[in-house]
Coordinates of C-alpha atoms in Angstrom, one line a residue:
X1 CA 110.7 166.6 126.7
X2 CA 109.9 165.2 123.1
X3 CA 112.1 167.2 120.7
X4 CA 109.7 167.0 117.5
X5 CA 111.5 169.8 115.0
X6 CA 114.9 168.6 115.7
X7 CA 113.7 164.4 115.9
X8 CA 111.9 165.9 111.9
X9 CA 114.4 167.0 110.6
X10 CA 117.4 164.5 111.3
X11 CA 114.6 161.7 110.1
X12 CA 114.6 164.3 106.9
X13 CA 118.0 164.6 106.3
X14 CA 118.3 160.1 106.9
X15 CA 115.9 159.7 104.1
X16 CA 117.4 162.3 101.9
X17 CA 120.9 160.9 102.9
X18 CA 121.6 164.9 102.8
X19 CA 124.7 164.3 105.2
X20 CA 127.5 161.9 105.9
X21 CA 130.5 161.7 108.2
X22 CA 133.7 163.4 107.0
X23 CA 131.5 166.0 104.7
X24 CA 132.1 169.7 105.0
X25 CA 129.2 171.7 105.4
X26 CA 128.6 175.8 104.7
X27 CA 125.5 176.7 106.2
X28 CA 123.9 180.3 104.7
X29 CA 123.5 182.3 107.7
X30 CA 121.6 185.2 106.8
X31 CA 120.6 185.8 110.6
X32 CA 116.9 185.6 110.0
X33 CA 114.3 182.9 111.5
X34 CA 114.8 180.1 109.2
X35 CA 118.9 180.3 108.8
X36 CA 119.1 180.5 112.5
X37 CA 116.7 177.5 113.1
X38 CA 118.4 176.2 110.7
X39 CA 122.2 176.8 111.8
X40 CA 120.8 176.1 115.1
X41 CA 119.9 172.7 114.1
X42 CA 123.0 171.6 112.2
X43 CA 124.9 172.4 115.6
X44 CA 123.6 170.5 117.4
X45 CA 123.4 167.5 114.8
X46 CA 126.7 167.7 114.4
X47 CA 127.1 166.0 117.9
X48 CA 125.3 162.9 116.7
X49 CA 127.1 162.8 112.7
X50 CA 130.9 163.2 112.7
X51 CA 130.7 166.6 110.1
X52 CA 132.5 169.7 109.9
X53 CA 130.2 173.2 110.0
X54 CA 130.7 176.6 108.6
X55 CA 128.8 179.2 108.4
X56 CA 128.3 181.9 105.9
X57 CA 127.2 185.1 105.4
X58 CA 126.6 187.2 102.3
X59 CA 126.1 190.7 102.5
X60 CA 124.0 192.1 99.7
X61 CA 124.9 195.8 100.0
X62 CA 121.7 196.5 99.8
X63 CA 119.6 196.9 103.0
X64 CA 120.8 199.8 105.4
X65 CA 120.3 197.4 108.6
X66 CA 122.2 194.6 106.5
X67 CA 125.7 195.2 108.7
X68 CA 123.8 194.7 112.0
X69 CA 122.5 191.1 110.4
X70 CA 125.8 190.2 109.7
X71 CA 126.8 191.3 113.2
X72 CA 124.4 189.1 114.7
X73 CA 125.3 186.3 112.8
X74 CA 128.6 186.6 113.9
X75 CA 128.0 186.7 116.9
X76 CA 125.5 183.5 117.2
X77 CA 129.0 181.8 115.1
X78 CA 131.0 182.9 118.1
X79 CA 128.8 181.8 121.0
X80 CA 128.0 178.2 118.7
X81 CA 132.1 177.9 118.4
X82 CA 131.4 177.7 114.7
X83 CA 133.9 179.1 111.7
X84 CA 132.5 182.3 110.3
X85 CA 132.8 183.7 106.8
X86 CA 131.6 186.9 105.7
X87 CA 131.5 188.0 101.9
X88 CA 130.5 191.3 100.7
X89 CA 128.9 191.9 97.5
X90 CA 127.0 194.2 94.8
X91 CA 124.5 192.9 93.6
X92 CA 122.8 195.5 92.2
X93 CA 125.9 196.3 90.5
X94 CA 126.0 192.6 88.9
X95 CA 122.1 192.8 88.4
X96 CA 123.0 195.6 86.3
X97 CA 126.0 194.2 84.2
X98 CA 124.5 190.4 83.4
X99 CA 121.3 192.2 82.9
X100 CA 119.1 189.9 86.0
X101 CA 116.6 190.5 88.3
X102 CA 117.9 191.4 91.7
X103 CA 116.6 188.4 93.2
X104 CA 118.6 186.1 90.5
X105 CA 121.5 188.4 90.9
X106 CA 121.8 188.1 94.7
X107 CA 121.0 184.1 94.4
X108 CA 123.6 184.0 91.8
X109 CA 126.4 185.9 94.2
X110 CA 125.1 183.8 97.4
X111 CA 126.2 180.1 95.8
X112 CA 129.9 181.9 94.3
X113 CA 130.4 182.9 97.8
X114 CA 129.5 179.7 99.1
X115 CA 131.4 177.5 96.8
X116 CA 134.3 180.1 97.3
X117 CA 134.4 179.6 101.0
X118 CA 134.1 176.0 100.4
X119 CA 137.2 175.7 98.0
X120 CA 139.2 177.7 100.3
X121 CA 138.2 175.3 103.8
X122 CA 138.3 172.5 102.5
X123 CA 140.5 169.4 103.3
X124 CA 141.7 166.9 101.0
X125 CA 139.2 164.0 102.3
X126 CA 135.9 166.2 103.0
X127 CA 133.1 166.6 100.3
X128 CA 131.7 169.6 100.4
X129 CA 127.9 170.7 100.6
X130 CA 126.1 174.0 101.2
X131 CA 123.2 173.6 103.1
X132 CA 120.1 176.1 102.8
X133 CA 117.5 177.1 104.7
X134 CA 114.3 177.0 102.2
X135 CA 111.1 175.2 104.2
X136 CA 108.0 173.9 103.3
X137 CA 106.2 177.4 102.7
X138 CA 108.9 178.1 99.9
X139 CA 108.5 175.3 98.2
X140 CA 104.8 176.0 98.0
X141 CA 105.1 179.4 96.9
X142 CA 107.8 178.3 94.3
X143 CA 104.9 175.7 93.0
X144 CA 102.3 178.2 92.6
X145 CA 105.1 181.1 90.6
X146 CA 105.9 178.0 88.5
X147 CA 102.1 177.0 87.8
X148 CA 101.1 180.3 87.1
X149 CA 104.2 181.0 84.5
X150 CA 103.1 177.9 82.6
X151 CA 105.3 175.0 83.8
X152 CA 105.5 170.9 83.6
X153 CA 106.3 168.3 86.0
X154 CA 109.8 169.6 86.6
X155 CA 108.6 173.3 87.3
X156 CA 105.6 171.7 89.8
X157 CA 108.3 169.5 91.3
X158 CA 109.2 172.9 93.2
X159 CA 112.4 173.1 95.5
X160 CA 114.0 169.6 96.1
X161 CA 115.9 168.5 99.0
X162 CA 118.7 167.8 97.0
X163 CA 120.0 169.5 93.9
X164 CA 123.8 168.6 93.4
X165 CA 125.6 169.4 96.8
X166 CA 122.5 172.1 97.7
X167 CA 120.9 170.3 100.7
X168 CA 117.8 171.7 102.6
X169 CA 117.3 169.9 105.8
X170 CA 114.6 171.9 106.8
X171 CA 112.4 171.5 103.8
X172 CA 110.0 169.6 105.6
X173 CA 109.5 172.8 108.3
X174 CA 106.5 175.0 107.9
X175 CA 107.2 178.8 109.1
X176 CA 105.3 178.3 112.2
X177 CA 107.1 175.3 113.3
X178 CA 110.4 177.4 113.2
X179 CA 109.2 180.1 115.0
X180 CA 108.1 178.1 117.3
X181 CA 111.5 176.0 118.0
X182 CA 112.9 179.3 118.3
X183 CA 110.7 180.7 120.6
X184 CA 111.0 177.7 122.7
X185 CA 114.5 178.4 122.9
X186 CA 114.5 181.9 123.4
X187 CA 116.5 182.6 119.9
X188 CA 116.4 185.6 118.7
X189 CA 116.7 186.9 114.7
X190 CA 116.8 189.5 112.7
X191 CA 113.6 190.8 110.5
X192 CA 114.2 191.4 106.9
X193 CA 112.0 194.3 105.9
X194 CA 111.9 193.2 102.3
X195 CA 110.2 190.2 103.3
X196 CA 107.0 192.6 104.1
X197 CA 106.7 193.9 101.3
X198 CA 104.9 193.2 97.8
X199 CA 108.1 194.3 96.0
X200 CA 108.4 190.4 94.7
X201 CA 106.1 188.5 92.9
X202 CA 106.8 185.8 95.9
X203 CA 106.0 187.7 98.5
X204 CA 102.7 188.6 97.0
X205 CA 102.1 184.5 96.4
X206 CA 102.8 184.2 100.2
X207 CA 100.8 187.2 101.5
X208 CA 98.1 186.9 99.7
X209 CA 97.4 183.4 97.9
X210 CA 98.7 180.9 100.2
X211 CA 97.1 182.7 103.1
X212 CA 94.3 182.9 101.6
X213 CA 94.3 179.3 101.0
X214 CA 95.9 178.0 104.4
X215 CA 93.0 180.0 106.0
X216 CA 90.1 179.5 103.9
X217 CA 89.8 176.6 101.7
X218 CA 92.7 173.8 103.2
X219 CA 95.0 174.5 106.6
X220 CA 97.1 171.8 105.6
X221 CA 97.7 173.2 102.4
X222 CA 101.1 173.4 102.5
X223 CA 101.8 170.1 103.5
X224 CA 99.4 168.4 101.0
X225 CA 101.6 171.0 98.2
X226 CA 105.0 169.3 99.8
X227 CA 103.3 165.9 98.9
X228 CA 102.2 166.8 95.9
X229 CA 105.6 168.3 95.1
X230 CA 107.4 164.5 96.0
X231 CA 104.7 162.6 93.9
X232 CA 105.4 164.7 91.0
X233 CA 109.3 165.0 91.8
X234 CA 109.3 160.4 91.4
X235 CA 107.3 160.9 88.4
X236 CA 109.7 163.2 87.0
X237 CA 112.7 161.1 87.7
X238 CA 110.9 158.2 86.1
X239 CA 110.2 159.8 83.2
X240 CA 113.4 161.0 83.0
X241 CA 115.4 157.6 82.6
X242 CA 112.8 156.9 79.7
X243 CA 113.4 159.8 78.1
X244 CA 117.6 159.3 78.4
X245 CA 116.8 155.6 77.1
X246 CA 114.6 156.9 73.8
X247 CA 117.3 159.6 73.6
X248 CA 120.0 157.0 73.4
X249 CA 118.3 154.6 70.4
X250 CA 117.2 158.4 68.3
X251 CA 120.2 160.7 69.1
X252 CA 123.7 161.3 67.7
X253 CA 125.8 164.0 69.5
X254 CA 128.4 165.5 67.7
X255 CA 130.7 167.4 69.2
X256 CA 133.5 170.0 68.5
X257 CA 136.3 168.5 66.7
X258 CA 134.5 165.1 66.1
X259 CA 137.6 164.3 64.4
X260 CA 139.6 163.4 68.1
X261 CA 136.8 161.1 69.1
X262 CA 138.5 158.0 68.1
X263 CA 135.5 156.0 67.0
X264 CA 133.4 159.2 66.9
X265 CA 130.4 160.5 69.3
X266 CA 127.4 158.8 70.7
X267 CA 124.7 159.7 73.2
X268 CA 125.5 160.3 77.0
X269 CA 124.4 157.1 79.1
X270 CA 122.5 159.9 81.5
X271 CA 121.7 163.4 82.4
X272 CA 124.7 165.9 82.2
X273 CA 127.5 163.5 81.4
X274 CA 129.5 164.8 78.2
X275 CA 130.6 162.2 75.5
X276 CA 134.7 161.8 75.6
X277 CA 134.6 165.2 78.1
X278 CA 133.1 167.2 75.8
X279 CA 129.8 169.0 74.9
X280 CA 127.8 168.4 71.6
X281 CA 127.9 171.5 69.4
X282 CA 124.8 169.7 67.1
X283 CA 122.7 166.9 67.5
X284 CA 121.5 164.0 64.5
X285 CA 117.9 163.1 65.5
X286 CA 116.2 160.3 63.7
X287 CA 112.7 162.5 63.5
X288 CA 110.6 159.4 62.0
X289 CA 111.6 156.8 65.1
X290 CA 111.1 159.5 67.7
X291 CA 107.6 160.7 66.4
X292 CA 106.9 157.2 66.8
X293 CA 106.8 156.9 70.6
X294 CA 103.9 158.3 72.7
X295 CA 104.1 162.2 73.0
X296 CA 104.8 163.0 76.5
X297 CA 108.2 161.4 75.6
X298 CA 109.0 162.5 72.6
X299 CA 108.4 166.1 73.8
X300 CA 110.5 165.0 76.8
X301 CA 113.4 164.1 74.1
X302 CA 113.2 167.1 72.7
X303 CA 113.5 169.6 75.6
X304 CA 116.9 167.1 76.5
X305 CA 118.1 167.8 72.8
X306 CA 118.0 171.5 73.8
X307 CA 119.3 171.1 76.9
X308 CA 122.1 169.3 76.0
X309 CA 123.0 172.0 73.7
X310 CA 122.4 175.0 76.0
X311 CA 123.0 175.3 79.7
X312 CA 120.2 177.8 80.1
X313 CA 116.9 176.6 80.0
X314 CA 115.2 179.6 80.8
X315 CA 113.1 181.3 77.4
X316 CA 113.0 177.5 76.0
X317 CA 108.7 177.1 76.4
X318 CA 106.2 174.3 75.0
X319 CA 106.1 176.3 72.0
X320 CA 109.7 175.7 70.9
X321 CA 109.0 172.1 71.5
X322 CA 105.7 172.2 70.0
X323 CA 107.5 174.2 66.5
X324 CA 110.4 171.3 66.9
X325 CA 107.6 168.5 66.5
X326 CA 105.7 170.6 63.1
X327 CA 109.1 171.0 61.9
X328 CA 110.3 167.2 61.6
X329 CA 106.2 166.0 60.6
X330 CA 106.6 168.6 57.5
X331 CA 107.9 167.1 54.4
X332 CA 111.1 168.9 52.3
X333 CA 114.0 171.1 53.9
X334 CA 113.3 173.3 56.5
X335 CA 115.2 175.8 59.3
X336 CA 114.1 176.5 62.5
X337 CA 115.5 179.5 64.6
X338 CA 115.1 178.6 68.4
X339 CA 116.5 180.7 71.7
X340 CA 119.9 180.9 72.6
X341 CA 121.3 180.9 69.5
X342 CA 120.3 177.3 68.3
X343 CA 118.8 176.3 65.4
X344 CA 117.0 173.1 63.7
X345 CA 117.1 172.1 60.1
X346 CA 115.5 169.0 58.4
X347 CA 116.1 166.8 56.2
X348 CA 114.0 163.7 55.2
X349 CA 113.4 161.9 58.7
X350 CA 116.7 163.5 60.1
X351 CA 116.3 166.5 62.6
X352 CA 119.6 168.4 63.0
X353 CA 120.0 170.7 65.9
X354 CA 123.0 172.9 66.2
X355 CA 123.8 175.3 69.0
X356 CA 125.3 178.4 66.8
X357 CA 122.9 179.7 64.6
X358 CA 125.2 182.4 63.0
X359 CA 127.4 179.8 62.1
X360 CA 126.7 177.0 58.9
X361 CA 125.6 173.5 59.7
X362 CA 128.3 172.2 58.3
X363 CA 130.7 173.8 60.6
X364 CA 129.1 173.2 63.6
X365 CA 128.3 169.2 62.4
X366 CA 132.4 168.8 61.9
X367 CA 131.7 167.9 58.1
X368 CA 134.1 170.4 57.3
X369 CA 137.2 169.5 59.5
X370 CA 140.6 167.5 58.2
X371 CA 138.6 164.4 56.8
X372 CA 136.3 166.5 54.1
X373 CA 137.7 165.7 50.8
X374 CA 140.5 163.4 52.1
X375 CA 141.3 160.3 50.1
X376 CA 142.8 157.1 52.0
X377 CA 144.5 154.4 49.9
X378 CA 143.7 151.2 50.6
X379 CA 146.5 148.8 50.9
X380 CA 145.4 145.5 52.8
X381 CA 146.2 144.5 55.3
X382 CA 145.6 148.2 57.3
X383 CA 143.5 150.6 59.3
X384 CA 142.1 153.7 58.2
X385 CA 140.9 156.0 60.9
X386 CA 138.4 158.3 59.0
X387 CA 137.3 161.2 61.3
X388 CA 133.7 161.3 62.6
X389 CA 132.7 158.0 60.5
X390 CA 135.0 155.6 62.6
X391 CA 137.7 152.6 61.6
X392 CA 138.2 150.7 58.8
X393 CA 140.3 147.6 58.7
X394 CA 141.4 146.2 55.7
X395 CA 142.2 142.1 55.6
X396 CA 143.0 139.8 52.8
X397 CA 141.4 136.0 52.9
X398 CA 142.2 133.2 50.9
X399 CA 138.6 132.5 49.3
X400 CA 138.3 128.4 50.0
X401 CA 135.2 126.0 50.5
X402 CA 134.9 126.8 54.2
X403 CA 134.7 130.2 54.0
X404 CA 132.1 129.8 50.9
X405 CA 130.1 128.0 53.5
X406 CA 130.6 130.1 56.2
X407 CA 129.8 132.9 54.1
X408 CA 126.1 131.2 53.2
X409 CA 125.2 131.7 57.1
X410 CA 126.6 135.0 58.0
X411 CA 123.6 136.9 58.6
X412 CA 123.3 140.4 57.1
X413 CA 126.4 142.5 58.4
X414 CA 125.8 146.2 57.2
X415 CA 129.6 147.5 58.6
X416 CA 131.0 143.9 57.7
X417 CA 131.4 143.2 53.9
X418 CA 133.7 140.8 51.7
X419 CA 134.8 141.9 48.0
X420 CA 136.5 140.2 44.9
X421 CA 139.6 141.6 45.6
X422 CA 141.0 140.6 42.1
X423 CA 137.7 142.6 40.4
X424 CA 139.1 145.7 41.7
X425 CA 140.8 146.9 38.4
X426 CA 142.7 150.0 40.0
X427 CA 144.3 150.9 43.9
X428 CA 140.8 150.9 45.6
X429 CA 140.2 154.4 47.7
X430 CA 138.1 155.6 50.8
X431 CA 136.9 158.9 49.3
X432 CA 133.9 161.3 49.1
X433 CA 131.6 161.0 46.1
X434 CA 132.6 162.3 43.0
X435 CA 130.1 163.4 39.4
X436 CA 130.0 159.9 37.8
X437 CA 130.3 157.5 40.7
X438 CA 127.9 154.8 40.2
X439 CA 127.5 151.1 41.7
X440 CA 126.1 148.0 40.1
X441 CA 122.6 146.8 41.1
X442 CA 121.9 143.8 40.5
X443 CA 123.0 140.3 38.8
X444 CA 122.2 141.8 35.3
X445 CA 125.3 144.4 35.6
X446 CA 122.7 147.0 35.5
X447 CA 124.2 150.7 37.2
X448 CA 123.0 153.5 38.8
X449 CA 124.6 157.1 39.5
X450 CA 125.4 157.6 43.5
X451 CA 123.7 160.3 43.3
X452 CA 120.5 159.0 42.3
X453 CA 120.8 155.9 44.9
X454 CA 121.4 158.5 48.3
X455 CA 118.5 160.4 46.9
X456 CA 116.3 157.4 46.8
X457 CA 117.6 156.2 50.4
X458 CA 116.7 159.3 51.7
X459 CA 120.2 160.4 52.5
X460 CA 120.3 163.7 54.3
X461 CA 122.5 166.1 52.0
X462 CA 124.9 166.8 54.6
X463 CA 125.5 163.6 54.8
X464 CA 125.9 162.3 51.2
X465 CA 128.8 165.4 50.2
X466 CA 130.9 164.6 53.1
X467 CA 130.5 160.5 54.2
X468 CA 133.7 158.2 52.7
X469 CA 132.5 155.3 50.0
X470 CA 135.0 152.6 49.0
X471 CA 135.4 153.2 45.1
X472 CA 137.7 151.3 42.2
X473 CA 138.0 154.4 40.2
X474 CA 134.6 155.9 39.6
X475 CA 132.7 152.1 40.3
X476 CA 131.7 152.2 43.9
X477 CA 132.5 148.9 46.2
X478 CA 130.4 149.9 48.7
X479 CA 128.6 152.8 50.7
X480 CA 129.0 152.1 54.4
X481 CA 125.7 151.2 56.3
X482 CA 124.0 150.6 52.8
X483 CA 124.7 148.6 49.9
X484 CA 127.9 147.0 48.3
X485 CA 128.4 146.4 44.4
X486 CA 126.9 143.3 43.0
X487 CA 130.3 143.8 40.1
X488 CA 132.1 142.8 43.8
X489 CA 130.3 140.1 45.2
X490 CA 132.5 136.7 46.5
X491 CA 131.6 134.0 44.0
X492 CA 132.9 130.6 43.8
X493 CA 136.0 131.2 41.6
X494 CA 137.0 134.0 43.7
X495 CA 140.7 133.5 44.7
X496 CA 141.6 136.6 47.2
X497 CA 138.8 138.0 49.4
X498 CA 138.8 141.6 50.4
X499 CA 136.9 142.1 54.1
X500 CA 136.4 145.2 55.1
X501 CA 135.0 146.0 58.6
X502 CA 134.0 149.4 60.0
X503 CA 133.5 150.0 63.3
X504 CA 132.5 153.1 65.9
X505 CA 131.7 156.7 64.5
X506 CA 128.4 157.7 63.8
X507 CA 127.5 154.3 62.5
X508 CA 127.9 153.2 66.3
X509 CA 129.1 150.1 65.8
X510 CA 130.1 147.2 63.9
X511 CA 126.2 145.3 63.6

């Protein structure tokens, strides 16, 4: 006899690669039709794939016929020869205290018991997974809540197979194909009465609207949603890597104590790694280069800068994103208040995002940890390690014919720079600027304040009080990643060259 459910859904779990010999598996087992098929199935998979099964069950403390479900599941665990875990819980109680709705509460309380379970069972070798009984007609009502709440791709995308160690090997099921395995099995489970009501906004969706539809307009609606659902699920995970490579070349994270990233902070290579471990507290985006690219990615870039700043993505709509993109096209200085405490202020083509609004930009950016204010004297040959900004090593040459030549075919270097070191007329300093810093200009000796010269460049504020410079007394040698003295310059009767190199920090690199 042709087993087609079970044949369906071990060819869905292959594809997915969902399961792997050795892994550890807790299998919700609410004792209802789809967590029975589902347990049901596993079992006997399990005979075929060398994996260990659990079951569990979490008890809600709601329903008053809730203790005879867990009975039953029990008792299926017993007959199966399967490990059984049951965890009790309140989660009207915890609804109450985080302030959810019941249904987040009790999904919430399910995965804690699961993962709980799971750290207790497990052996050194196994990985662990939780494996969930959502089908086909959940991930079509999950499409239609998101579309009609207003969602994008990733809403549409609906329930995946796979999210982190989550797997759903009966995502591919519709209901009636479960209660039909069942029933050819003679499997019985319980009813939960909740289900039957409107009470949730799902259960409306699945009474009403995707009857209607199955019966009425399509009755392969569901399985032309769960295609739809994949198409839109590839799409997102190619717009995705874009988005991660255009937040790479137009994002700077900063995160808390910048100061012990040796060679400072840069952009996580892909979604939800951390830079050195930790989190970004603000973000440096370069508004002019991002507005540049085509708007479905730029808005993509955005909604990553929030995320990366805030684990909770719910209240963060197009219209954040939407104020986000006004905010870096206006001209001038402007604040932004955003959800979860973050907030976005501008500054010429830089958009800085921060994730405590009650707390000052320059806090949050690490502008005002140990290296604000610090003066380094420079004594060649040495390293200075300059929090947040990177290393700067210190070398004396001997200025000779083939470096003069060498010199002519060095292409522009903007954090590699060589000085007159007998021009410099005091101990040269790393410092922050100070009233009456100026640099020279050009051949004619001509000068011009600091201050005036980051204006013109368009340096944001933040930046200009708290970035080092390279100064002989109040005549500035350089301002790294712009422009060195023309007083300084190597010439031919030069006897000691100064080089100067910076590398890492936000300046990300040495080019």
């Amino acid at each position: 006899m042709k087993d087609t459910v079970y044949d369906k859904v071990k060819n869905y779990i292959m594809k997915h690669h969902m399961i792997e010999a050795g892994d550890l598996i807790a299998v919700g087992v609410s004792g209802g039709a789809d967590s029975v098929c589902l347990l049901h199935l596993m079992h006997r998979l399990s005979g075929e794939i060398a994996y260990r099964l659990i079951a569990v069950h979490v008890n809600h403390g709601v329903r008053v016929e809730a203790a005879e479900d867990a009975a039953y599941a029990q008792r299926l665990c017993e007959e199966w020869k399967i490990p059984f875990f049951l965890r009790n819980v309140d989660m009207n109680g915890y609804a109450a205290e985080y302030k959810l709705s019941s249904e987040e509460a009790g999904r919430q309380l399910r995965y804690q018991a699961f993962e709980e379970v799971l750290r207790q069972q497990r052996k050194k070798e196994e990985h662990c997974k939780i494996a969930v009984a959502h089908n086909a007609e959940d991930r079509a009502e999950t499409m239609l809540f998101h579309l009609f709440r207003g969602s994008g791709i990733r809403g549409l995308s609906s329930i995946q197979p796979i999210r982190e160690n989550v797997i759903r090997p009966i995502l591919c099921l519709e209901r009636s194909e479960i209660e039909a395995y069942l029933a050819g099995r003679r499997l019985k489970y319980c009813q939960d009465s909740t289900n039957e009501t409107d009470a949730y906004t799902r259960n409306k969706i699945r009474h009403h609207i995707l009857a209607y539809a199955k019966q009425e307009i399509c009755s392969g609606a569901v399985t032309h949603m769960g295609e739809l659902a994949d198409i839109l699920s590839e799409t997102e995970g190619y717009l995705n890597k874009q988005a991660w490579r255009l937040y790479g070349m137009c994002v700077e994270e900063v995160a808390i104590g910048e100061a012990d990233c040796e060679g400072g902070c840069r952009a996580p290579e892909s979604p939800g790694s951390t830079v050195y471990g930790q989190q970004p507290v603000c973000l440096r985006i370069d508004g002019a280069k991002l507005l540049m690219q085509d708007p479905v990615m730029y808005r993509k870039v955005l909604l990553l800068c929030m995320e990366r700043l805030t684990p909770h993505r719910k209240d963060i709509t197009g219209q954040h994103i939407a104020d986000l993109v006004r905010l870096i096209a206006k001209s001038g200085s402007k604040e932004l208040s955003l959800p979860h405490g973050m907030k976005a202020y501008k500054e010429y083509d830089l958009l800085i995002l921060c994730k405590n609004a009650g707390e000052s930009i320059e806090a949050q950016t690490g502008m005002c940890g140990d290296a604000m204010g610090k003066v380094y004297t420079v004594e060649p040959p040495m390293e200075i390690y300059v929090p947040g900004e990177g290393t700067y090593t210190f070398t004396l040459l001997a200025n000779n014919d083939k470096f003069c030549e060498k010199q002519q075919n060095i292409p522009e270097n903007r954090y590699t720079k060589w000085f007159d070191y007998d021009k410099i007329t005091t101990t040269a300093l790393l410092r922050t600027r100070q009233p009456g810093d100026y640099l020279t200009i050009d051949g004619a000796l001509h000068t011009k304040s600091v201050k005036q010269y980051m204006i013109n460049e368009k340096i944001p504020k933040l930046q200009r009080d708290n970035m080092h410079i390279l100064v002989d007394g109040a005549h500035v040698l350089w301002i790294p990643g712009y422009r060195i003295s023309e007083r300084y310059k190597v010439e031919e009767s030069t006897k000691r060259i100064l080089q100067v190199r910076l590398r890492g920090g936000r300046h990300g690199g040495t080019n």
